[in-house]
Tab-separated table of C-alpha atoms in Angstrom:
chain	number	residue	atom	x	y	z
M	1	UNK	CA	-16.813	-28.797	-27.373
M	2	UNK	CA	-15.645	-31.504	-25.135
M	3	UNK	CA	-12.811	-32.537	-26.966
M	4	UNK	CA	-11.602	-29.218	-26.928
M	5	UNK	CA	-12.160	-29.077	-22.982
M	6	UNK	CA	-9.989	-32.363	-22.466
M	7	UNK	CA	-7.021	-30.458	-23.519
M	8	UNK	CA	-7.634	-27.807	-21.402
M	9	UNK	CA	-5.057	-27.323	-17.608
M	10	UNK	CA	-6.647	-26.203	-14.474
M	11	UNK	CA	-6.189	-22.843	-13.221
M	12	UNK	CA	-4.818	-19.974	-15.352
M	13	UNK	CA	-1.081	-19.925	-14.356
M	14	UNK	CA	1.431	-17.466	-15.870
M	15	UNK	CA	4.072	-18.760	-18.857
M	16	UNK	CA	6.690	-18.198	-19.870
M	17	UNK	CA	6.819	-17.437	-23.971
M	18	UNK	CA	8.834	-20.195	-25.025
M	19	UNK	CA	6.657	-22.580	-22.747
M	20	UNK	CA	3.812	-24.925	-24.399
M	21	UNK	CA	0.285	-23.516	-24.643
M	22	UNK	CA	-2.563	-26.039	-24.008
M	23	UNK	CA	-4.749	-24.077	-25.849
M	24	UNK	CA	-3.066	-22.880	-28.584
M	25	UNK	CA	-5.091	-19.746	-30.671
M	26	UNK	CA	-6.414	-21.582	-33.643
M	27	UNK	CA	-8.412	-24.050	-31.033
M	28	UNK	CA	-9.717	-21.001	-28.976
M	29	UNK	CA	-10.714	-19.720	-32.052
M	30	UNK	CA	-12.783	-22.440	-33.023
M	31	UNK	CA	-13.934	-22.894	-29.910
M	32	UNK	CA	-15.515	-19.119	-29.202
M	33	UNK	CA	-16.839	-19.626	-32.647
M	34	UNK	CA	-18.238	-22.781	-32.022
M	35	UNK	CA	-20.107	-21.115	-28.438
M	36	UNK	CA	-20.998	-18.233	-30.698
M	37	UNK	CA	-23.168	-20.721	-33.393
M	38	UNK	CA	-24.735	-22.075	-30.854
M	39	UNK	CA	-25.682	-18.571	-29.058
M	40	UNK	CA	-23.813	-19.372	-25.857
M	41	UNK	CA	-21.918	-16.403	-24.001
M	42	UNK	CA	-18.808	-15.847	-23.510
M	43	UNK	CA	-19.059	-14.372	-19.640
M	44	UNK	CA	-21.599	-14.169	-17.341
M	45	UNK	CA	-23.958	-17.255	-16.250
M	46	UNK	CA	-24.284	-20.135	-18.420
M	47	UNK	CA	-21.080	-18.575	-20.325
M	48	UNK	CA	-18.339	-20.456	-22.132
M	49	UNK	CA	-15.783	-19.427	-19.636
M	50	UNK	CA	-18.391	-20.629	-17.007
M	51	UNK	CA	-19.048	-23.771	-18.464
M	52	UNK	CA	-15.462	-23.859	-18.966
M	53	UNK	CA	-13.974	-24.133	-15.868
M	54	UNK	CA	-16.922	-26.212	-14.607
M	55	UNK	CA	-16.006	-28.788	-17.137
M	56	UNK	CA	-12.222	-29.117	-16.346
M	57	UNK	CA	-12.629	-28.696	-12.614
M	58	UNK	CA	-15.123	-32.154	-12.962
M	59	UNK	CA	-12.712	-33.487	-14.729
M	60	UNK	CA	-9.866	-32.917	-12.914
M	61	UNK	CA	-11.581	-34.273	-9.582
M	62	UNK	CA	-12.125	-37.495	-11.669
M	63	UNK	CA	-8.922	-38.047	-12.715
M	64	UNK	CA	-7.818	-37.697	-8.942
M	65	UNK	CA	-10.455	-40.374	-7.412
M	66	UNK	CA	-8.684	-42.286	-10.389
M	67	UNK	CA	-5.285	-42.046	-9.632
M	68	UNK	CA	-6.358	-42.328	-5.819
M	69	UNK	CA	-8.456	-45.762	-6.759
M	70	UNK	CA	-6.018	-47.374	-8.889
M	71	UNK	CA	-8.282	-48.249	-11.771
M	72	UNK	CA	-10.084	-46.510	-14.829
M	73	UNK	CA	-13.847	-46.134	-14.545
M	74	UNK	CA	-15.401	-49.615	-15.810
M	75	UNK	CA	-12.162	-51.698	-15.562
M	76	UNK	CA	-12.248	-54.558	-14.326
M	77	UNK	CA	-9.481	-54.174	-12.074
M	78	UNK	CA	-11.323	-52.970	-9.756
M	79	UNK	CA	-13.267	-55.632	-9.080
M	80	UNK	CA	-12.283	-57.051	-5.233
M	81	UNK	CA	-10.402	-53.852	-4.664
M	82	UNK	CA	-11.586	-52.901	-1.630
M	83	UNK	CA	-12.735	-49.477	-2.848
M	84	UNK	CA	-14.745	-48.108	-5.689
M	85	UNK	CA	-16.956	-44.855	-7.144
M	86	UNK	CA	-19.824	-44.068	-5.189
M	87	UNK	CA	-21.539	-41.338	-6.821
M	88	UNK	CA	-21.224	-37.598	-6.440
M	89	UNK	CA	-21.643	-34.645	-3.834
M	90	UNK	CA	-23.295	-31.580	-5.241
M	91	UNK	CA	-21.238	-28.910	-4.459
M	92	UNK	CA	-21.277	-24.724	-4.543
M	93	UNK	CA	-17.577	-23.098	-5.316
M	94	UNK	CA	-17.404	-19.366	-5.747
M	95	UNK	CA	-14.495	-19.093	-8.670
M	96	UNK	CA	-13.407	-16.275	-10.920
M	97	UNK	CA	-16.001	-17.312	-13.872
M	98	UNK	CA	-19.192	-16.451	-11.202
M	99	UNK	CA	-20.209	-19.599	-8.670
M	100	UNK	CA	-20.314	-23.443	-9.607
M	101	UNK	CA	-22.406	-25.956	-9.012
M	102	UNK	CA	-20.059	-29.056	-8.752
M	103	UNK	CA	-20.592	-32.903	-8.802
M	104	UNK	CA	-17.362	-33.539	-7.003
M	105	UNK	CA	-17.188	-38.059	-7.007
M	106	UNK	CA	-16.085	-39.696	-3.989
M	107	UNK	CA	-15.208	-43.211	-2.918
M	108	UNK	CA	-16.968	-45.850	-0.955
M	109	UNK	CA	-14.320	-46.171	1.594
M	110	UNK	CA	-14.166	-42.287	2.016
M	111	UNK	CA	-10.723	-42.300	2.346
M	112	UNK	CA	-10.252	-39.985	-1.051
M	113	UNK	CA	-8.826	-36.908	0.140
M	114	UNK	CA	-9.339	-34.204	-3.092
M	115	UNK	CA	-7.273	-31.231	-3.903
M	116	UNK	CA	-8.087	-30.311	-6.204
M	117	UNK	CA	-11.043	-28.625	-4.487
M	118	UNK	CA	-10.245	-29.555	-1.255
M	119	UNK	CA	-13.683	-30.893	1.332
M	120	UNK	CA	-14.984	-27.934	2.901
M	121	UNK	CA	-13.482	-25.650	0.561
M	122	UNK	CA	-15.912	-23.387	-0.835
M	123	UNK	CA	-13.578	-20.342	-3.221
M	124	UNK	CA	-10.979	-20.647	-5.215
M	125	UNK	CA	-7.619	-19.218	-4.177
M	126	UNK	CA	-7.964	-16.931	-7.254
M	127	UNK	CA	-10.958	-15.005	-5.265
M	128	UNK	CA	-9.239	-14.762	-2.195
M	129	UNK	CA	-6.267	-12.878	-4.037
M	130	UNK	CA	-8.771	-10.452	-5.924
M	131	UNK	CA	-11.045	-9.642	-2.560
M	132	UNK	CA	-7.466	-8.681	-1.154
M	133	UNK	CA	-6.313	-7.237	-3.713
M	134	UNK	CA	-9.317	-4.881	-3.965
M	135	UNK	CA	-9.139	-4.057	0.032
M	136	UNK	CA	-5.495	-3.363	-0.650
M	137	UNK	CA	-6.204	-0.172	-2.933
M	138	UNK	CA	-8.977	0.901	-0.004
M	139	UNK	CA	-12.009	-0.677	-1.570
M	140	UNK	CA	-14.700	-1.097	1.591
M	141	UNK	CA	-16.289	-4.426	2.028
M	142	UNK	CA	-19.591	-3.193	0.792
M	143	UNK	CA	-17.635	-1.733	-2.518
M	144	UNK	CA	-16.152	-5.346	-2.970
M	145	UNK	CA	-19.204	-6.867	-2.450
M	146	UNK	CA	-20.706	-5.062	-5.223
M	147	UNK	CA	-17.864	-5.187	-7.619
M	148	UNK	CA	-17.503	-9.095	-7.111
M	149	UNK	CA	-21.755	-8.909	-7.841
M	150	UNK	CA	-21.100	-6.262	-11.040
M	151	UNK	CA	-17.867	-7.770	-12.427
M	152	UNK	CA	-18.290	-11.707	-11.700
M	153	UNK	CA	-21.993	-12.127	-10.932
M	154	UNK	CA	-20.752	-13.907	-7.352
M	155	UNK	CA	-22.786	-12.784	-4.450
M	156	UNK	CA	-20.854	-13.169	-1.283
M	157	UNK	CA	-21.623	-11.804	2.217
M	158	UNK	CA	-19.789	-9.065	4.128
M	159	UNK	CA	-18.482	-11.646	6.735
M	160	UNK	CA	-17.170	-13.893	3.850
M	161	UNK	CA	-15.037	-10.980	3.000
M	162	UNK	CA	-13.989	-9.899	6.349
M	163	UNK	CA	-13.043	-13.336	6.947
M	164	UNK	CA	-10.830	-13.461	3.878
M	165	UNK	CA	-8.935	-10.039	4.857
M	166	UNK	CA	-8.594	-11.482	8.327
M	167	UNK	CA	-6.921	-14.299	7.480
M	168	UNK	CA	-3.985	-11.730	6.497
M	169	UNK	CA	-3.487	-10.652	10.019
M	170	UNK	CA	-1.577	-14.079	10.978
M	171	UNK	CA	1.132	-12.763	7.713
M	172	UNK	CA	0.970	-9.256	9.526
M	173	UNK	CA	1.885	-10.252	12.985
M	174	UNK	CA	4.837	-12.468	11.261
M	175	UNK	CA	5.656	-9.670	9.154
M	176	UNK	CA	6.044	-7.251	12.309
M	177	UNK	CA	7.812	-9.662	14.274
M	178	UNK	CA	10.741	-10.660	11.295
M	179	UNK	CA	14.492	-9.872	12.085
M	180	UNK	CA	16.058	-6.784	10.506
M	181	UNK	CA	19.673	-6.134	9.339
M	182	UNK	CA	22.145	-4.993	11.853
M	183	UNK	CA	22.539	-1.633	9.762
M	184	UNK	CA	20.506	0.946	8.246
M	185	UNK	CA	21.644	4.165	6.577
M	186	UNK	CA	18.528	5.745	6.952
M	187	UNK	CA	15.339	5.477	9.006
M	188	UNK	CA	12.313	7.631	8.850
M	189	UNK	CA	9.862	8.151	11.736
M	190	UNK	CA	6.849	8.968	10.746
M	191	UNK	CA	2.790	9.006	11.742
M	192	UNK	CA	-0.546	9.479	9.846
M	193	UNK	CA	-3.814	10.102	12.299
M	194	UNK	CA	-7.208	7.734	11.410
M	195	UNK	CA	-10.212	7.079	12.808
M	196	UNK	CA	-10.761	3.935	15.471
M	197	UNK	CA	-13.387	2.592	17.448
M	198	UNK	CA	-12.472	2.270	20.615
M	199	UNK	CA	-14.767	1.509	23.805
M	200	UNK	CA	-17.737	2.633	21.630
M	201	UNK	CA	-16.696	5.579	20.985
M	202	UNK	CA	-14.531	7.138	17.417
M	203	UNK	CA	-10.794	8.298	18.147
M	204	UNK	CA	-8.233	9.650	16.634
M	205	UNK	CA	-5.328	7.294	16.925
M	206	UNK	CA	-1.943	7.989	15.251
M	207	UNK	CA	-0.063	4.390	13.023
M	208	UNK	CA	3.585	5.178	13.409
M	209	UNK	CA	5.336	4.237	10.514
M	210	UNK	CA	9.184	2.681	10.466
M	211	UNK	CA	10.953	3.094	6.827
M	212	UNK	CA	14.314	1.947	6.462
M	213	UNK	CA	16.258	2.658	3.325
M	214	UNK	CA	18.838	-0.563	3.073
M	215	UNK	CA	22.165	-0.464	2.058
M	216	UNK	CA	21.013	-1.618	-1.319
M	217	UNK	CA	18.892	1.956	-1.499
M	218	UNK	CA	15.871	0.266	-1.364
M	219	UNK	CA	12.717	1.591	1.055
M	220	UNK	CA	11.118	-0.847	3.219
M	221	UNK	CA	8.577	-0.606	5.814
M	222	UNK	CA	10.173	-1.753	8.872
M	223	UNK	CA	6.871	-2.081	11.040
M	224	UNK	CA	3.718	-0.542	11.803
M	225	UNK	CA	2.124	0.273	15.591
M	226	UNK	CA	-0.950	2.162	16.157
M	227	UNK	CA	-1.615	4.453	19.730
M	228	UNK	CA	-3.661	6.957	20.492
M	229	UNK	CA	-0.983	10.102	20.206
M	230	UNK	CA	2.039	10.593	18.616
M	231	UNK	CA	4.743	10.989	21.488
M	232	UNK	CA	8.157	10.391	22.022
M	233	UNK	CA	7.618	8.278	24.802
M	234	UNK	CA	5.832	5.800	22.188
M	235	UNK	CA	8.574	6.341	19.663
M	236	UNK	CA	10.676	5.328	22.369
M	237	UNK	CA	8.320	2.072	22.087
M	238	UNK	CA	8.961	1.682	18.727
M	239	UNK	CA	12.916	1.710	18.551
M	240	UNK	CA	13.201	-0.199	21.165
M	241	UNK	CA	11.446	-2.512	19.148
M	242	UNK	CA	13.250	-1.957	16.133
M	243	UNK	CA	16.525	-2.114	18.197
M	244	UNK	CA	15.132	-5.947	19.401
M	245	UNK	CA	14.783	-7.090	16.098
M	246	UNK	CA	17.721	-6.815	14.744
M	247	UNK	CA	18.826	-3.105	14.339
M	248	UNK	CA	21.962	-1.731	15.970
M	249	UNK	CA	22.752	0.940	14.337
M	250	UNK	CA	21.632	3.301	12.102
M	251	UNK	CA	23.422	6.720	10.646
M	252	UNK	CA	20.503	8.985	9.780
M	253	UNK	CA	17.095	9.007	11.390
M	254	UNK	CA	14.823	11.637	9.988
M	255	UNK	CA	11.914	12.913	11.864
M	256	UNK	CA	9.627	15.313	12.551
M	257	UNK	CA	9.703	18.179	15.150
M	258	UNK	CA	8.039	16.130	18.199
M	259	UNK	CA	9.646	17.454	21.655
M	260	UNK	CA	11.712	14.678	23.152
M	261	UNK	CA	12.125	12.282	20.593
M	262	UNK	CA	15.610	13.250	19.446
M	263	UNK	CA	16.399	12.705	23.213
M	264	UNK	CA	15.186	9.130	22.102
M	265	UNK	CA	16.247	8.363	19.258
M	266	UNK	CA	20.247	8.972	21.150
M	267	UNK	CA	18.662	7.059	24.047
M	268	UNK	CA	18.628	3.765	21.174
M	269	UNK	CA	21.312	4.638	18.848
M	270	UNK	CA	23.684	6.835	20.556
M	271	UNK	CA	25.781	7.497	17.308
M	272	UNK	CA	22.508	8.556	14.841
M	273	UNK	CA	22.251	11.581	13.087
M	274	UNK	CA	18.822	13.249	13.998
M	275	UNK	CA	17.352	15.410	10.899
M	276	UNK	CA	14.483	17.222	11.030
M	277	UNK	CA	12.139	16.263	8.387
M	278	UNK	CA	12.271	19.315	6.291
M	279	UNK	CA	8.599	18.920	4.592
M	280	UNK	CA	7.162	18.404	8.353
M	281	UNK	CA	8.843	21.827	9.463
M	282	UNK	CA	7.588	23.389	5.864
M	283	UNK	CA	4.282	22.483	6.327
M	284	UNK	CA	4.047	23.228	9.895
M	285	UNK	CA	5.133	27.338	8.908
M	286	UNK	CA	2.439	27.247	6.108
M	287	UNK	CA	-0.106	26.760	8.887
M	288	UNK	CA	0.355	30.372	10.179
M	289	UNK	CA	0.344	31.391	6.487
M	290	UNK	CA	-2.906	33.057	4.790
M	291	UNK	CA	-4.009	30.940	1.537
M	292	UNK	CA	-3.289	34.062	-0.704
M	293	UNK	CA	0.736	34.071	0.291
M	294	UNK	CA	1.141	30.231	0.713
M	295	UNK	CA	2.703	29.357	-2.463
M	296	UNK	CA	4.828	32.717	-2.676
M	297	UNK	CA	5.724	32.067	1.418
M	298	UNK	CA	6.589	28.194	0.411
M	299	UNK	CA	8.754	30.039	-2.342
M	300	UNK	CA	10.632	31.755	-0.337
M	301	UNK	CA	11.230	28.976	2.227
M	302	UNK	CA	12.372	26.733	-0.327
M	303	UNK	CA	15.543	29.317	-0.639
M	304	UNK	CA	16.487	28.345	2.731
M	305	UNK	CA	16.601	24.363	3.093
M	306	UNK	CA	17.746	24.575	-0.620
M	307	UNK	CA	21.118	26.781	0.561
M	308	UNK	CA	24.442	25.831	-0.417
M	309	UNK	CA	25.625	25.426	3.422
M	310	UNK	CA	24.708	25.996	6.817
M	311	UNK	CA	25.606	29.508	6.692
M	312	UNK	CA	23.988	30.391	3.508
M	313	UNK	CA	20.498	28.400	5.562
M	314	UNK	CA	21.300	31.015	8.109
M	315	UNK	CA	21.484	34.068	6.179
M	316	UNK	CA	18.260	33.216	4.196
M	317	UNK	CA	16.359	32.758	6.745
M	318	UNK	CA	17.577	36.301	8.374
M	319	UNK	CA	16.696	37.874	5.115
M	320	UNK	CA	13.685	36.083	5.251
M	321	UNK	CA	12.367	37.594	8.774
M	322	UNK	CA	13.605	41.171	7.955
M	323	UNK	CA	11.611	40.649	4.443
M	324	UNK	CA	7.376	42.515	4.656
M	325	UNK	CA	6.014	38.685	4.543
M	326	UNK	CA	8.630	37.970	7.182
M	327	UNK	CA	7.544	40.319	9.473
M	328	UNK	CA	3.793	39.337	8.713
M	329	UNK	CA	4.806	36.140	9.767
M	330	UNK	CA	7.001	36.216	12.620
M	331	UNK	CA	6.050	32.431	14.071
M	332	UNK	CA	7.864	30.780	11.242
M	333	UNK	CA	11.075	32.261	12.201
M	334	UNK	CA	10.614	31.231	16.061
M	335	UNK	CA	9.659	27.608	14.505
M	336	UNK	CA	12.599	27.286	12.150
M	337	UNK	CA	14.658	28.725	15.086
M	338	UNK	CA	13.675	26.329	17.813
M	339	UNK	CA	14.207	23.112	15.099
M	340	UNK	CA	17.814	25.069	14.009
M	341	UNK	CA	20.217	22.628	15.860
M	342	UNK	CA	18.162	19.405	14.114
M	343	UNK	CA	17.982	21.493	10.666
M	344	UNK	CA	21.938	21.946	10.679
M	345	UNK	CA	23.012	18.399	10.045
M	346	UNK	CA	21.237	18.245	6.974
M	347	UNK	CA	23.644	21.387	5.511
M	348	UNK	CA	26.611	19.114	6.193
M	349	UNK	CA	26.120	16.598	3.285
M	350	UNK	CA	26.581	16.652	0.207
M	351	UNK	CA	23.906	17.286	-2.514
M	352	UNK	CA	23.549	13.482	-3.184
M	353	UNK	CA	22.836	12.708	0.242
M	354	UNK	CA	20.644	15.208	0.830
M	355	UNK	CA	18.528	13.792	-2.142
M	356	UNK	CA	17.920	10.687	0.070
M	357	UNK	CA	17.408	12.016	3.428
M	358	UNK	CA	14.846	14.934	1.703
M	359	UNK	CA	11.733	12.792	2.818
M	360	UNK	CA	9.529	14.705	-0.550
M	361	UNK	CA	10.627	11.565	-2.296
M	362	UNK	CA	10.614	8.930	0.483
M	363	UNK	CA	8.264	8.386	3.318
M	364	UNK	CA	5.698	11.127	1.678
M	365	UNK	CA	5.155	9.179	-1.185
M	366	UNK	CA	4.222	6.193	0.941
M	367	UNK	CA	1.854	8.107	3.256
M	368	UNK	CA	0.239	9.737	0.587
M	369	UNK	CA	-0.503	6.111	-0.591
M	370	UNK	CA	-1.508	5.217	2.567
M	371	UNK	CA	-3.743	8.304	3.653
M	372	UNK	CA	-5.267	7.672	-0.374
M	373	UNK	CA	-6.650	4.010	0.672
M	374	UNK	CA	-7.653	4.894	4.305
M	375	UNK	CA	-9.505	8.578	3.421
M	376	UNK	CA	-12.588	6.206	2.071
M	377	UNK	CA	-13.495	5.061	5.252
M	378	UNK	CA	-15.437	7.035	7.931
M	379	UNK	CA	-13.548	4.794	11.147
M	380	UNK	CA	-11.949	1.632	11.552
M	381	UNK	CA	-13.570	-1.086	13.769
M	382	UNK	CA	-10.500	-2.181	15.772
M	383	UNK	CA	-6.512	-1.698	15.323
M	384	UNK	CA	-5.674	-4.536	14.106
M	385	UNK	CA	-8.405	-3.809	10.775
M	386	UNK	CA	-6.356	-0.273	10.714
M	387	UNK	CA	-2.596	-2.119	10.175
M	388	UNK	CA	-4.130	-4.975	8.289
M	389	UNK	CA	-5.309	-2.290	5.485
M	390	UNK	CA	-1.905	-0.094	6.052
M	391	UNK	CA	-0.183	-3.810	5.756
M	392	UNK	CA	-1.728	-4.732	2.643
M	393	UNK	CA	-1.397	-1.187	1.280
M	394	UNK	CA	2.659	-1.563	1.840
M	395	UNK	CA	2.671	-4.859	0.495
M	396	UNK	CA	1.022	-3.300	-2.777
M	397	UNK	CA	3.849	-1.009	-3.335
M	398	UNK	CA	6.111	-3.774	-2.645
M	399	UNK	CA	7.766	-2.171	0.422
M	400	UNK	CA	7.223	-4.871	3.039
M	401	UNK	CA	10.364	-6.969	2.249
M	402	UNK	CA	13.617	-5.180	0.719
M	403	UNK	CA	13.078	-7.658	-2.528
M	404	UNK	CA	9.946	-5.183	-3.350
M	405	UNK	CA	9.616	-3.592	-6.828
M	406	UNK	CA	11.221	0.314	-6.523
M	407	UNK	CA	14.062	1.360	-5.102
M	408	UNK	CA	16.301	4.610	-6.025
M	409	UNK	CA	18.098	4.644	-9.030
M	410	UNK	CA	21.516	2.567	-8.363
M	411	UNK	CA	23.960	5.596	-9.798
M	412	UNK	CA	22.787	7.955	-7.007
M	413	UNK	CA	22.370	5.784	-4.520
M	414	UNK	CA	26.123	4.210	-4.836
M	415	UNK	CA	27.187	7.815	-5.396
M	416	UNK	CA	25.221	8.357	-1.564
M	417	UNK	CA	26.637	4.987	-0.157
M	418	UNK	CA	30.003	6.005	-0.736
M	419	UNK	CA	29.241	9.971	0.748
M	420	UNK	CA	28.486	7.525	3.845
M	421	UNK	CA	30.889	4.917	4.079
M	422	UNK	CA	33.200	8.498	4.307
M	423	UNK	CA	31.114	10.620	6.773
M	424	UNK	CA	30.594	7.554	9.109
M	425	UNK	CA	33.623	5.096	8.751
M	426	UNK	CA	33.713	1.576	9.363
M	427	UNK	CA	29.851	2.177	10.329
M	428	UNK	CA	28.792	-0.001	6.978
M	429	UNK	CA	31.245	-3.050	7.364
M	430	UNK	CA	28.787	-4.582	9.447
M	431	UNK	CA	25.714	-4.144	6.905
């Protein structure tokens, strides 16, 4: 077995097909029928894998104190050198094969400086990446705890996670601070409500939500900022520092029916469209609605933000009122009426921009991401533990940079960019 585990390369790093393999199959082979002969498992403690990466990581520290040292263990070179082995430092590292007891060798002079496994280090990066990955999908830290215990047989404490998710809040305050483009299409303004401590005592506290869709179609979460309410005085907030960053313009911001934040929105970008956010407006009429007529109500409504024009809106929703379940439910036309002038713009473009402003398919599917990973937790301690976990949730869907996996499909969106470049001329030049 240890000839075998000479050949073997630190870490597990991806490859490409056509790149060598340092273990090819017929030696793994051999060797998981060599650990099977001898009764040895493949996972779990005292497993091959275990034994493994205990035996290369040993190695691999030697080799450095040899290349830092000069000389080959026994050679005479090293005689008079000034420097030499001195032994070895027990050492516990919690890895992806379960937790290691090392002998890591050092140097007389102490001037051996491993990387290997670095001096005070006690995980591999490889943990750090699965413990976030895991609080990324909404895992708590007691859940992680137990599935590092279950899956790896590593027992770590609460803290040790904590501190590891922590560590991402440095990447989140870069991430919120980062310059934007000039130019956006479209922007969507958006909140979802979670639980916070705050001054002992459990709040409701709304994380607005910033997503851009970039000239190459793409969705992107521009930032994140947590308050108690949702207002347009906060919004106000918000753009402003959007607007600092980098943003200068933008042709479509879609939003919800808030009182006072389309007054806003013109206050930053005088020249932006305001839309209402259709699904906001939709689900806010179902509210009055009994559970019996929702779906048959929702129906109905669909006929009027689905209308040809602004007229045809108009007339459906007339018919609507005049209908029995109109008249049953007389608060959805005084709704629908009051958002009218924010509803109209939306009847002015053409079907293939109206498939990117229509937020079913845009900042919905993120929140319902978001509201998936959060819903498993009863309140958040702080904030900053609230955008760390909406952070890392984003950065799972890939929509914290505009290189993220996604994006619309490039025939409609170029079909959309072009709608644009005509409704708002010379707007895009600068994107």
């Amino acid at each position: 077995m240890e000839e075998v585990l000479d050949t073997v390369e630190v870490g597990r790093p991806r490859r490409e097909p056509e790149e060598p393999q340092f273990l090819d199959a017929e030696a793994a082979e051999a060797l998981i029928a060599q650990a099977r002969e001898q009764g040895v498992e493949l996972l779990g403690e005292g497993g091959l894998l275990k034994q493994m990466t205990k035996a290369v990581l040993e190695r691999a520290l030697a080799e450095e104190l040899t290349d830092h040292l000069g000389y080959e263990v026994g050679d005479p070179a090293g005689n008079g050198s000034g420097n030499s082995r001195n032994g070895y430092t027990p050492k516990k590292l919690i890895t992806e094969a379960g937790t290691l007891d090392l002998e890591v060798p050092r140097d007389r002079a102490g001037t051996h400086e491993p990387q290997i496994v670095r001096k005070g280090q006690s995980r591999l990066d490889g943990i750090d990446k699965i413990v976030i990955g895991l609080y990324a999908h909404g895992m708590t830290v007691r859940d992680i705890q137990n599935h590092l215990l279950d899956i790896y047989e590593i027992e770590v404490s609460p803290d040790l996670i904590s501190k590891i998710t922590d560590a991402v809040l440095d990447e989140v305050r870069e991430w919120q601070a980062r310059p934007l483009e000039p130019v956006w299409p479209v922007i969507f303004l958006d909140a979802i409500v979670c639980k916070v401590r705050d001054a002992g005592t459990v709040k409701n506290k709304a994380a607005h939500l910033a997503v851009g869709v970039g000239i190459d179609g793409k969705k992107e979460v521009l930032g994140i900022w947590v308050e108690h309410t949702e207002g347009a005085k906060f919004w106000l907030r918000v753009m402003n520092d959007l607007k600092a960053r980098g943003i200068e313009d933008v042709l479509i911001v879609v939003c919800d029916g808030l009182t006072g934040l389309p007054a806003a929105i013109e206050a930053v970008w005088p020249d932006a469209v305001v839309q209402t956010c259709i699904v906001h407006l939709t689900r806010a009429s179902l509210r009055w609605v009994n559970y019996k007529d929702r779906k048959r109500v929702a129906a109905q409504l669909r006929l009027i933000y689905s209308a040809p024009t602004e007229q045809a809106a108009r007339d459906a929703l007339d018919a609507w009122t005049d209908s029995e379940v109109g008249r049953q439910y007389p608060a959805i036309k005084r709704q629908w009426e009051a958002a009218w002038e924010q509803v109209i713009p939306f009847f002015a473009f053409p079907p293939e921009v109206r498939k990117v402003i229509y937020t079913t398919n845009m900042i919905e599917s993120i929140n319902y991401q978001l509201r998936k990973i959060t819903k498993t937790r009863g309140h958040f301690p702080t904030d900053d533990a609230l955008i760390k976990l909406l952070y890392l949730g984003c950065r799972e869907m890939g929509r914290t940079t505009r290189a993220g996996r996604g994006g619309r499909s490039n025939y409609n969106w170029k079909i959309a960019l072009n709608q644009f470049d005509v409704m708002f001329p010379g707007r895009l030049d600068n994107a």
